[in-house]
Amino acid sequence: MTAPAATRAAGPRGAPDDPTDWPVRPARHPWRWAAGAAVLVLVAMFANMMLTNPAWKWHVVADYLFAETIMRALWLTVRLTVYGTVLGFGLGVVLALMRLSGSALLASVSWTYVWAFRSIPLIVQLLFWYNLAILYDRLSFGIPFGPAFVSFPTMELISPMTAAVLGLALHQAAYSAEIVRSGILAVDQGQREAAAALGIPWGRQVRRIILPQAMRTIMPTAGNEVIGLFKGTSVVYVMALGELFYRVQVIYNRTGDVVPMLMVATLWYIVLTTLLSAAQFYVERHYAKGAVRELPPTPLQRVRSFAAGLPHALRSARQPRGATR
Amino acid sequence: MTAADTPARSRTAPMVSVRGVYKRFGAAEVLRDVDLTVEAGHVTVVLGPSGSGKSTLLRCINHLERADRGHITVDGELIGYRRGRGVLHELKEKQILRQRGAIGFVFQNFNLFPHLTVLENIVEAPRYAFRRPAAEVEEQARALLERVGLAGFADAHPRTLSGGQQQRVAIARALALRPKVLLFDEPTSALDPELVGEVLDVIRDLAAGGTTMIVVTHEIGFAREVADTVVFMDQGRIVESGPPGRVLDHPAHERTRAFLEKVL
């Protein structure tokens, strides 16, 4: 019984019972289809609920979505995010390098900074900056403990905008410092040694060799942080700064359209978060150069290759296996 | 600056001189009063069991590690210190980095910069640390790549290369600074056996060209063929040294004999 079967299996290619060129019938997944249908029904119900209920007042959303006040508020939110990110991560890099430097003094200053600013809630800190004038009514620049060269009234120097940027950036710096530090620690020690052995100066070791490689580890978390900061800017409403959330509140307190105005803010938060996520993808892809043999395709490339493969896939489903490549 | 640029210095002075170098990590004495002299144009191969202090010795020579006692000179220049009146002044990081330009170092794990291309790896130090003109540095880098048999790989990223190719790039990178001496820390230990030969060929070629080298390795055959001097280290001491014929075939010490029996 087994012997003839073995001979048949090993028979010449193209023999009637040789499966090499037989067409393949894909496996069927009926439950997958059933689950898909159920989810589609739920999605349709959800859409129906959102669109047909007049209480959502979509026409109000449409009226205000591109209104000038909202645009100006959005612009302020974007600016707060950019300043917070740039200053926060800038200071974060400095703090991380201090922490990792050989100096015990610098390391403990950095540690203390992170400890302090992680301990104080952002909203409390913002109110401190906002009310700085109560503590110090004039700020001076001069010789430490000595005479001052110039002096400003605190109220003039620390505007609500300055206070907001200071608060967001200093808060962000504490978290960024830890993210940057984790990235630097993840770079192989040998990289630093090789750079030192080649006589590359310290500053360039950091900028050219260490940080670009650390970015691979830093980026996913940094993306979280920037998006968190972008939405977190809404807390500066406590300082009556006209950013997106504050402006929306002002409008609905006047008109009573609470839900539609919140929807306006939500839609803009979603749009900008989407843009930030996309930016993150491309930045990560940039820093993946050299670390992976082949870069992952961009979404555009993915769509293109899917579209190019589609007719082929349809054809091959019906054709014998040998015809496909 | 290469050795040929300094005719004023007497040729009889050794290229590398290690005197009474002692180093400990915590309780472990890694180097115990090591003396070593390497003449210009000579190849010294350092053998010994792991933990015998070979790598630490190399890392002391380019000051990646600081010796607790003793001193090291390369081409007459004291490494890491400046002579004062009866005291040694520690050099600043910047001056030590400059001294390292004269001392090429090739690591066991290559330590190429993965995010830079092969060419960028090679030109980085001469171009940005030693401020040599871009055109000259690139031309030299391409010539070096040709010399190590990787002419077509200038724009590749290191991780797309085989281990042997990566190590050859690392050698080219070290040579780009025109060092007076090249140090190899187990250059073939991280390689698949079939890739060892291509790296040793490059080192052999450098030896034939008169490059001063100190090579820490486990390749006894290579030591026999290329070394002018073989040094055997154990437990932080140099047990014996001499021409390969003597140390490898007629070792004077029992410890050397036992080691060679195991690795041959």
XYZ file of C-alpha atoms in Angstrom:
589
model
C 0.000 0.000 0.000
C 2.679 2.505 1.011
C 5.209 1.508 -1.600
C 3.090 2.291 -4.707
C 1.865 5.540 -3.080
C 5.473 6.622 -2.590
C 6.307 5.895 -6.215
C 3.262 7.789 -7.382
C 4.074 10.820 -5.248
C 7.545 10.865 -6.680
C 6.209 10.467 -10.213
C 7.180 12.749 -13.068
C 6.082 16.396 -13.035
C 2.875 16.815 -15.023
C 1.585 13.292 -14.256
C -2.202 13.302 -13.566
C -1.745 13.003 -9.792
C 1.208 15.415 -9.467
C -0.120 18.471 -7.516
C 2.664 20.876 -8.534
C 0.543 22.812 -11.033
C -2.883 22.324 -9.463
C -4.905 25.488 -8.767
C -5.265 26.520 -5.117
C -8.685 27.120 -3.597
C -8.344 29.708 -0.763
C -9.610 28.664 2.696
C -13.102 29.997 3.518
C -13.780 31.987 6.689
C -17.569 32.193 7.163
C -17.321 33.462 10.767
C -15.057 36.272 9.724
C -17.760 37.386 7.290
C -20.470 37.083 9.933
C -18.457 39.137 12.435
C -17.742 41.719 9.741
C -21.434 42.041 8.937
C -22.318 42.474 12.615
C -19.716 45.237 13.029
C -21.011 46.985 9.888
C -24.530 47.023 11.327
C -23.223 48.532 14.584
C -21.257 51.193 12.681
C -24.378 52.046 10.643
C -26.426 52.349 13.837
C -23.800 54.624 15.364
C -23.668 56.853 12.259
C -27.466 57.003 12.192
C -27.513 57.999 15.857
C -24.991 60.789 15.241
C -26.506 62.165 12.045
C -30.260 61.940 12.533
C -30.492 63.275 16.088
C -31.119 67.046 15.663
C -29.706 67.717 19.145
C -26.181 67.437 17.675
C -26.957 70.601 15.675
C -24.531 69.819 12.883
C -25.423 73.068 11.147
C -24.006 74.981 14.149
C -20.858 72.900 13.919
C -20.608 73.759 10.227
C -21.160 77.473 10.958
C -18.388 77.691 13.527
C -15.875 75.141 12.213
C -14.065 77.692 10.047
C -15.212 80.847 11.864
C -12.517 83.474 12.292
C -12.515 83.370 16.115
C -12.084 79.602 16.011
C -9.280 79.889 13.449
C -7.473 82.442 15.606
C -7.954 80.255 18.678
C -6.659 77.229 16.785
C -3.598 79.201 15.685
C -2.870 80.088 19.311
C -3.209 76.436 20.312
C -0.775 75.461 17.553
C 1.679 78.138 18.649
C 1.521 77.026 22.283
C 2.162 73.458 21.147
C 5.139 74.438 18.981
C 6.729 76.637 21.670
C 6.094 74.023 24.342
C 7.585 71.267 22.181
C 10.656 73.174 20.992
C 11.535 74.753 24.342
C 10.469 71.682 26.336
C 12.508 69.219 24.300
C 15.421 71.662 24.006
C 15.639 71.963 27.767
C 14.907 68.238 28.044
C 18.010 67.382 25.981
C 20.140 69.646 28.188
C 18.697 68.052 31.350
C 19.269 64.538 29.986
C 22.898 65.347 29.116
C 23.407 66.879 32.568
C 21.992 63.761 34.173
C 24.304 61.515 32.143
C 27.375 63.732 32.535
C 30.097 62.578 34.895
C 29.445 65.553 37.191
C 27.537 64.623 40.330
C 26.438 68.231 40.801
C 24.936 68.568 37.309
C 23.315 65.144 37.593
C 21.637 65.968 40.887
C 20.452 69.381 39.668
C 18.870 67.637 36.684
C 17.347 64.943 38.885
C 15.886 67.548 41.228
C 14.409 69.524 38.347
C 12.656 66.445 36.992
C 11.472 65.496 40.465
C 10.059 68.972 41.138
C 8.303 69.546 37.839
C 6.850 66.067 37.719
C 5.487 66.585 41.216
C 3.641 69.848 40.538
C 0.392 69.555 38.566
C 0.594 71.573 35.353
C -2.466 73.612 36.206
C -1.014 74.636 39.581
C 2.271 75.575 37.960
C 0.530 77.666 35.317
C -1.306 79.608 38.015
C 1.983 80.199 39.829
C 3.534 81.759 36.720
C 0.387 83.727 36.071
C 0.521 85.181 39.588
C 4.284 85.684 39.697
C 3.772 89.439 40.097
C 2.324 88.846 43.547
C 5.620 87.318 44.670
C 8.051 89.539 42.761
C 6.741 92.756 41.346
C 9.977 93.535 39.482
C 12.395 91.218 37.657
C 16.025 92.335 37.272
C 19.036 91.210 35.276
C 22.464 91.916 36.719
C 25.262 90.522 38.834
C 24.061 87.659 41.049
C 23.412 89.073 44.550
C 24.828 92.391 43.232
C 23.523 95.435 41.407
C 20.989 95.098 38.577
C 21.587 96.405 35.049
C 17.982 96.404 33.910
C 14.740 95.854 35.748
C 11.201 95.245 34.490
C 7.815 95.199 36.140
C 6.793 91.531 36.286
C 3.318 92.283 34.982
C 4.804 93.604 31.723
C 7.402 90.889 31.252
C 5.245 87.882 32.099
C 2.159 88.267 29.950
C -0.440 85.478 30.130
C 1.061 84.111 26.908
C 4.591 84.110 28.374
C 3.314 82.496 31.540
C 1.544 79.814 29.521
C 4.603 79.079 27.365
C 6.873 79.019 30.423
C 4.568 76.679 32.279
C 4.042 74.290 29.380
C 7.732 74.251 28.394
C 9.098 73.758 31.909
C 6.547 71.016 32.569
C 7.282 69.354 29.245
C 11.052 69.580 29.807
C 10.855 67.323 32.862
C 9.133 64.570 30.892
C 11.235 65.132 27.758
C 14.428 64.843 29.799
C 13.502 61.301 30.808
C 12.509 60.352 27.261
C 15.737 61.708 25.804
C 17.739 59.994 28.536
C 16.111 56.649 27.746
C 16.987 57.170 24.091
C 20.618 57.948 24.835
C 20.909 54.948 27.164
C 19.575 52.716 24.380
C 22.470 53.616 22.067
C 25.239 51.025 22.207
C 28.158 52.121 24.408
C 30.498 51.135 21.577
C 29.220 54.024 19.462
C 30.464 56.562 21.966
C 33.751 54.709 22.332
C 34.290 54.523 18.587
C 33.627 58.254 18.278
C 36.043 58.976 21.142
C 38.675 56.683 19.615
C 38.392 58.646 16.360
C 38.990 61.915 18.207
C 35.534 63.316 17.441
C 34.840 66.222 19.845
C 32.207 65.773 22.553
C 29.598 68.110 21.095
C 29.760 66.466 17.718
C 29.665 62.987 19.272
C 26.325 63.937 20.800
C 24.851 65.726 17.790
C 26.110 63.515 14.987
C 26.545 60.057 16.522
C 24.461 59.618 19.683
C 21.274 61.701 19.273
C 20.398 60.572 15.721
C 20.514 56.969 16.912
C 18.699 57.776 20.150
C 15.896 59.306 18.069
C 14.745 55.781 17.137
C 13.830 55.149 20.762
C 12.799 58.717 21.509
C 10.328 59.241 18.679
C 7.427 56.910 19.605
C 7.220 58.330 23.137
C 7.972 61.860 21.981
C 5.052 61.559 19.563
C 2.804 60.714 22.503
C 4.152 63.690 24.416
C 3.655 66.215 21.619
C 0.098 65.037 21.022
C -0.498 65.098 24.779
C 0.905 68.619 24.944
C -1.246 69.727 22.004
C -4.420 68.633 23.770
C -2.969 69.647 27.142
C -2.757 73.267 25.978
C -6.472 73.356 26.762
C -5.593 73.748 30.465
C -4.278 77.272 29.828
C -7.944 78.293 29.660
C -7.454 78.909 33.407
C -5.384 81.951 32.411
C -8.137 83.255 30.127
C -5.896 82.783 27.068
C -7.983 82.580 23.908
C -6.903 79.147 22.755
C -9.297 76.677 21.146
C -10.988 75.252 24.238
C -11.331 78.659 25.950
C -12.828 80.264 22.829
C -15.301 77.402 22.391
C -16.412 77.795 26.011
C -16.883 81.534 25.559
C -19.113 80.896 22.560
C -21.300 78.221 24.123
C -21.698 80.222 27.315
C -23.201 82.919 25.102
C -25.250 80.764 22.681
C -25.966 77.688 24.796
C -24.847 75.336 21.983
C -22.623 73.310 24.285
C -22.430 70.029 22.388
C -21.975 71.448 18.858
C -19.212 73.792 20.066
C -17.436 70.964 21.873
C -17.748 69.062 18.596
C -16.015 71.933 16.766
C -13.095 71.720 19.195
C -13.072 67.916 18.996
C -12.942 67.917 15.207
C -9.957 70.283 15.192
C -8.180 68.265 17.878
C -8.724 65.161 15.748
C -7.507 66.812 12.541
C -4.330 68.165 14.130
C -3.596 64.950 15.995
C -3.903 63.113 12.685
C -1.413 65.506 11.107
C 0.975 65.065 14.053
C 0.693 61.270 13.823
C 1.474 61.437 10.111
C 4.459 63.687 10.784
C 5.641 61.232 13.441
C 5.516 58.385 10.916
C 7.764 60.244 8.501
C 10.211 61.414 11.180
C 10.491 57.859 12.490
C 11.037 56.602 8.978
C 13.828 59.131 8.517
C 15.655 57.960 11.634
C 15.189 54.306 10.712
C 17.714 54.795 7.914
C 20.572 52.381 8.429
C 18.889 50.631 11.352
C 16.665 48.513 9.127
C 17.656 46.979 5.827
C 14.572 48.238 4.045
C 12.462 51.206 5.091
C 8.757 50.483 5.635
C 6.652 51.754 2.726
C 4.833 55.058 3.200
C 1.005 54.835 3.233
C 1.021 56.282 -0.289
C 3.442 53.633 -1.509
C 1.330 50.987 0.217
C -1.848 52.120 -1.539
C -0.025 52.267 -4.853
C 1.435 48.795 -4.548
C -1.929 47.446 -3.389
C -3.628 49.006 -6.412
C -0.927 47.646 -8.704
C -1.285 44.176 -7.222
C -5.078 44.118 -7.291
C -5.728 42.973 -10.888
C -2.924 40.469 -10.498
C -4.406 39.066 -7.278
C -7.856 38.769 -8.874
C -6.404 36.963 -11.861
C -4.279 34.579 -9.837
C -7.233 33.536 -7.697
C -8.673 31.888 -10.773
C -5.453 30.779 -12.416
C -3.304 27.751 -11.671
C -0.605 28.354 -9.073
C 2.203 27.914 -11.546
C 1.077 31.031 -13.416
C 1.576 33.339 -10.472
C 4.930 34.598 -9.364
C 51.050 63.502 10.478
C 52.752 60.220 9.681
C 56.028 58.899 10.910
C 57.648 59.900 7.634
C 56.858 63.569 8.315
C 59.040 63.697 11.407
C 62.579 62.898 10.342
C 63.957 64.868 13.301
C 62.881 62.146 15.707
C 65.397 59.369 16.037
C 64.265 56.157 14.338
C 65.738 54.092 17.113
C 63.087 55.392 19.567
C 60.204 52.939 19.860
C 56.855 53.840 18.286
C 54.897 52.636 21.296
C 56.331 52.359 24.762
C 54.348 51.073 27.730
C 56.098 51.438 31.087
C 54.906 49.947 34.364
C 51.218 50.252 33.537
C 48.962 49.126 36.374
C 45.163 49.131 36.268
C 42.481 47.731 38.511
C 38.705 47.555 38.202
C 37.418 47.391 41.773
C 39.177 44.462 43.389
C 40.351 42.924 40.113
C 43.908 43.748 39.074
C 43.624 43.797 35.291
C 47.108 45.041 34.405
C 50.026 44.484 36.745
C 53.060 46.591 35.836
C 53.085 45.882 32.134
C 56.087 46.887 30.015
C 55.878 46.706 26.252
C 57.933 48.201 23.443
C 56.833 48.264 19.825
C 59.269 49.400 17.131
C 58.084 51.460 14.191
C 56.945 49.293 11.293
C 56.675 46.211 13.464
C 53.653 44.024 14.100
C 53.088 42.849 17.661
C 50.502 40.146 18.279
C 49.152 39.833 21.814
C 47.852 36.392 22.820
C 46.365 35.182 26.052
C 43.264 33.742 27.700
C 40.227 35.952 28.149
C 40.514 38.164 31.200
C 44.281 38.347 30.881
C 44.197 42.113 30.286
C 44.924 42.203 26.535
C 42.009 44.451 25.615
C 42.524 46.726 28.614
C 46.157 47.175 27.596
C 45.074 48.288 24.113
C 42.423 50.596 25.550
C 45.027 52.174 27.826
C 47.267 52.913 24.847
C 44.642 55.181 23.239
C 43.466 56.352 26.666
C 39.943 54.920 26.449
C 40.958 53.593 29.867
C 43.140 55.563 32.247
C 45.986 53.598 33.819
C 46.261 53.890 37.595
C 50.077 53.895 37.417
C 52.751 53.930 34.753
C 52.870 55.778 31.474
C 52.545 55.238 27.756
C 54.206 57.096 24.905
C 53.399 56.940 21.199
C 56.161 58.218 18.946
C 57.733 59.867 21.968
C 54.555 61.729 22.977
C 53.172 61.022 26.423
C 49.536 59.877 26.164
C 46.971 61.598 28.386
C 49.465 63.734 30.299
C 51.895 66.608 29.886
C 55.279 66.574 31.580
C 55.688 69.285 34.197
C 58.495 69.750 36.712
C 58.270 66.487 38.562
C 54.517 66.235 37.996
C 52.290 64.970 35.212
C 49.494 67.358 34.206
C 46.371 65.628 33.103
C 45.414 66.638 29.562
C 41.993 68.016 28.778
C 39.508 65.912 26.846
C 40.116 68.001 23.735
C 43.865 67.348 23.740
C 43.353 63.639 24.365
C 40.951 63.482 21.407
C 43.665 65.086 19.295
C 46.253 62.533 20.446
C 43.896 59.735 19.441
C 44.239 60.875 15.835
C 47.681 59.238 15.878
C 46.330 55.968 17.273
C 43.915 54.008 15.086
C 41.623 51.595 16.928
C 39.662 48.710 15.406
C 36.993 47.201 17.647
C 35.856 43.602 17.948
C 32.265 44.643 17.169
C 33.303 47.109 14.427
C 31.278 49.931 16.041
C 30.516 51.506 12.690
C 27.956 54.295 12.875
C 24.854 52.517 11.516
C 22.956 55.659 10.553
C 25.781 56.946 8.337
C 26.852 55.546 4.981
C 30.185 53.785 4.600
C 31.754 56.922 3.116
C 30.303 59.159 5.852
C 31.714 56.782 8.477
C 35.186 57.184 7.013
C 35.211 60.951 6.397
C 33.543 61.940 9.687
C 36.660 62.168 11.878
C 39.211 63.551 9.379
C 36.698 66.036 8.043
C 34.991 67.311 11.204
C 37.375 66.456 14.049
C 40.639 67.225 12.256
C 39.294 69.826 9.808
C 40.908 68.495 6.666
C 39.510 69.721 3.324
C 36.420 67.831 2.115
C 37.695 66.990 -1.366
C 40.995 65.596 -0.125
C 39.323 63.537 2.607
C 36.765 62.042 0.253
C 39.397 61.159 -2.306
C 41.454 59.456 0.405
C 38.362 57.641 1.718
C 37.579 56.234 -1.723
C 41.196 55.138 -2.147
C 41.039 53.390 1.247
C 37.805 51.625 0.309
C 39.501 50.390 -2.835
C 42.451 49.232 -0.761
C 40.223 47.106 1.519
C 38.356 45.763 -1.510
C 35.076 47.651 -1.050
C 35.271 50.223 -3.829
C 31.593 49.906 -4.783
C 30.184 50.257 -1.248
C 30.700 53.940 -0.477
C 26.986 54.732 -0.292
C 25.852 51.542 1.453
C 24.755 51.547 5.088
C 26.897 49.341 7.369
C 24.078 46.987 8.388
C 23.584 45.938 4.771
C 27.153 44.580 4.701
C 28.523 41.271 5.958
C 30.566 41.224 9.161
C 33.803 40.872 7.240
C 32.935 43.825 5.024
C 31.973 45.915 8.060
C 35.292 45.194 9.737
C 37.146 46.167 6.572
C 35.228 49.476 6.551
C 36.220 49.939 10.199
C 39.870 49.426 9.239
C 39.534 51.974 6.430
C 37.919 54.384 8.903
C 40.841 53.992 11.313
C 43.379 54.456 8.507
C 41.716 57.665 7.305
C 43.350 59.576 10.183
C 46.785 58.366 8.971
C 47.618 56.990 12.419
C 51.173 56.246 13.513
C 50.035 52.997 15.050
C 46.977 50.795 14.550
C 45.469 48.834 17.438
C 43.233 45.829 16.724
C 41.070 44.459 19.539
C 40.163 40.914 18.470
C 39.201 42.084 14.973
C 37.952 38.684 13.811
C 36.303 37.325 16.975
C 32.794 38.505 16.025
C 32.998 37.066 12.504
C 31.700 33.886 10.936
C 34.655 31.574 10.260
C 34.468 31.976 6.492
C 34.749 35.775 6.814
C 37.867 35.800 9.010
C 40.219 35.400 6.046
C 39.191 38.585 4.228
C 39.878 40.723 7.304
C 43.214 39.039 8.025
C 44.181 39.597 4.373
C 43.723 43.346 4.849
C 45.790 43.356 8.048
C 48.467 41.262 6.360
C 48.556 43.755 3.502
C 48.997 46.622 5.982
C 51.823 44.736 7.702
C 53.582 44.307 4.377
C 53.213 48.063 3.829
C 55.109 48.764 7.061
C 52.228 49.924 9.292
C 53.003 49.692 12.997
C 50.353 47.478 14.578
C 49.400 45.846 17.837
C 46.913 43.029 17.272
C 45.033 41.225 20.021
C 43.789 37.993 18.491
C 43.227 34.280 18.922
C 44.401 33.503 15.377
C 47.657 31.663 16.106
C 48.351 30.919 12.436
C 48.064 34.599 11.621
C 50.394 35.468 14.509
C 53.008 33.039 13.255
C 52.833 34.416 9.738
C 52.606 38.187 10.297
C 53.952 39.026 13.758
C 57.446 40.366 14.352
C 56.858 39.884 18.061
C 54.389 37.660 19.870
C 53.441 38.658 23.405
C 51.735 36.197 25.721
C 49.715 37.680 28.574
C 48.135 36.007 31.582
C 46.504 37.468 34.689
C 47.496 41.022 33.870
C 51.162 40.262 33.237
C 53.250 39.708 30.143
C 54.468 36.159 30.664
C 56.798 36.098 27.700
C 57.446 37.812 24.418
C 59.697 37.267 21.431
C 59.715 36.268 17.785
C 56.789 33.963 16.872
C 59.102 31.047 16.145
C 60.312 31.067 19.725
C 57.141 31.928 21.670
C 54.800 29.725 19.632
C 57.051 26.727 19.016
C 59.376 26.745 22.001
C 57.566 28.599 24.764
C 59.711 29.072 27.852
C 56.815 29.102 30.307
C 54.481 26.346 31.305
C 51.511 28.743 31.228
C 52.190 29.658 27.567
C 52.563 26.010 26.637
C 49.259 25.099 28.285
C 47.448 27.929 26.503
C 48.869 27.070 23.103
C 47.957 23.427 23.511
C 44.350 24.426 24.084
C 43.978 26.817 21.168
C 46.000 24.961 18.535
